[in-house]
Amino acid sequence: MDITLLDKAEIQRVFETLSESGNVIMPLAPAAWTPLYGMVIDRYGIYWNIMQK
């Protein structure tokens, strides 16, 4: 699943919420194509790509 948000604080909140009892694959960090990007698997096994627009 992909989530793209504008607000950096909201991205961090969503990432932390999905990370609870989950597994961080890639911590939030700048990437070549976006100011902020991270990957997490939530507690239900769903993969999330979270990025800043």
PDB file of C-alpha atoms in Angstrom:
ATOM      1  CA  MET A   1       0.000   0.000   0.000  1.00  0.00           C
ATOM      2  CA  ASP A   2       1.214   3.512  -0.735  1.00  0.00           C
ATOM      3  CA  ILE A   3       0.656   6.658   1.295  1.00  0.00           C
ATOM      4  CA  THR A   4       1.719  10.062  -0.008  1.00  0.00           C
ATOM      5  CA  LEU A   5       1.337  13.091   2.256  1.00  0.00           C
ATOM      6  CA  LEU A   6       2.438  16.718   2.178  1.00  0.00           C
ATOM      7  CA  ASP A   7       3.070  17.372   5.873  1.00  0.00           C
ATOM      8  CA  LYS A   8       6.324  16.004   7.337  1.00  0.00           C
ATOM      9  CA  ALA A   9       4.878  15.758  10.865  1.00  0.00           C
ATOM     10  CA  GLU A  10       1.887  13.775   9.570  1.00  0.00           C
ATOM     11  CA  ILE A  11       4.197  11.403   7.676  1.00  0.00           C
ATOM     12  CA  GLN A  12       6.201  10.755  10.839  1.00  0.00           C
ATOM     13  CA  ARG A  13       3.009  10.176  12.872  1.00  0.00           C
ATOM     14  CA  VAL A  14       1.617   7.699  10.317  1.00  0.00           C
ATOM     15  CA  PHE A  15       4.969   5.892  10.027  1.00  0.00           C
ATOM     16  CA  GLU A  16       5.293   5.540  13.808  1.00  0.00           C
ATOM     17  CA  THR A  17       1.707   4.318  14.135  1.00  0.00           C
ATOM     18  CA  LEU A  18       2.162   1.655  11.443  1.00  0.00           C
ATOM     19  CA  SER A  19       5.522   0.648  12.958  1.00  0.00           C
ATOM     20  CA  GLU A  20       4.003  -0.174  16.358  1.00  0.00           C
ATOM     21  CA  SER A  21       4.176  -3.962  16.700  1.00  0.00           C
ATOM     22  CA  GLY A  22       5.390  -4.052  13.096  1.00  0.00           C
ATOM     23  CA  ASN A  23       8.729  -4.140  11.301  1.00  0.00           C
ATOM     24  CA  VAL A  24      10.569  -1.156   9.828  1.00  0.00           C
ATOM     25  CA  ILE A  25      12.123  -2.150   6.497  1.00  0.00           C
ATOM     26  CA  MET A  26      13.503   1.295   5.641  1.00  0.00           C
ATOM     27  CA  PRO A  27      13.448   4.169   8.162  1.00  0.00           C
ATOM     28  CA  LEU A  28      12.123   7.539   7.025  1.00  0.00           C
ATOM     29  CA  ALA A  29      14.873   9.351   5.124  1.00  0.00           C
ATOM     30  CA  PRO A  30      15.353  11.517   2.044  1.00  0.00           C
ATOM     31  CA  ALA A  31      15.342   9.656  -1.291  1.00  0.00           C
ATOM     32  CA  ALA A  32      16.250  10.663  -4.837  1.00  0.00           C
ATOM     33  CA  TRP A  33      12.589  10.963  -5.869  1.00  0.00           C
ATOM     34  CA  THR A  34      11.048  12.417  -2.685  1.00  0.00           C
ATOM     35  CA  PRO A  35      12.039  14.557   0.316  1.00  0.00           C
ATOM     36  CA  LEU A  36      11.045  11.754   2.730  1.00  0.00           C
ATOM     37  CA  TYR A  37      10.454   8.013   2.185  1.00  0.00           C
ATOM     38  CA  GLY A  38      10.120   4.920   4.356  1.00  0.00           C
ATOM     39  CA  MET A  39       8.890   1.317   4.255  1.00  0.00           C
ATOM     40  CA  VAL A  40       7.198  -0.605   7.034  1.00  0.00           C
ATOM     41  CA  ILE A  41       5.302  -3.862   7.516  1.00  0.00           C
ATOM     42  CA  ASP A  42       2.448  -3.346   9.960  1.00  0.00           C
ATOM     43  CA  ARG A  43       1.354  -5.811  12.644  1.00  0.00           C
ATOM     44  CA  TYR A  44      -0.971  -7.505  10.127  1.00  0.00           C
ATOM     45  CA  GLY A  45       1.772  -8.150   7.558  1.00  0.00           C
ATOM     46  CA  ILE A  46       0.788  -5.354   5.172  1.00  0.00           C
ATOM     47  CA  TYR A  47       3.674  -3.569   3.413  1.00  0.00           C
ATOM     48  CA  TRP A  48       3.501   0.255   3.399  1.00  0.00           C
ATOM     49  CA  ASN A  49       5.456   2.754   1.326  1.00  0.00           C
ATOM     50  CA  ILE A  50       5.175   6.184   2.889  1.00  0.00           C
ATOM     51  CA  MET A  51       6.455   9.290   1.128  1.00  0.00           C
ATOM     52  CA  GLN A  52       6.275  13.054   1.114  1.00  0.00           C
ATOM     53  CA  LYS A  53       4.918  14.831  -1.931  1.00  0.00           C
TER      54      LYS A  53
END
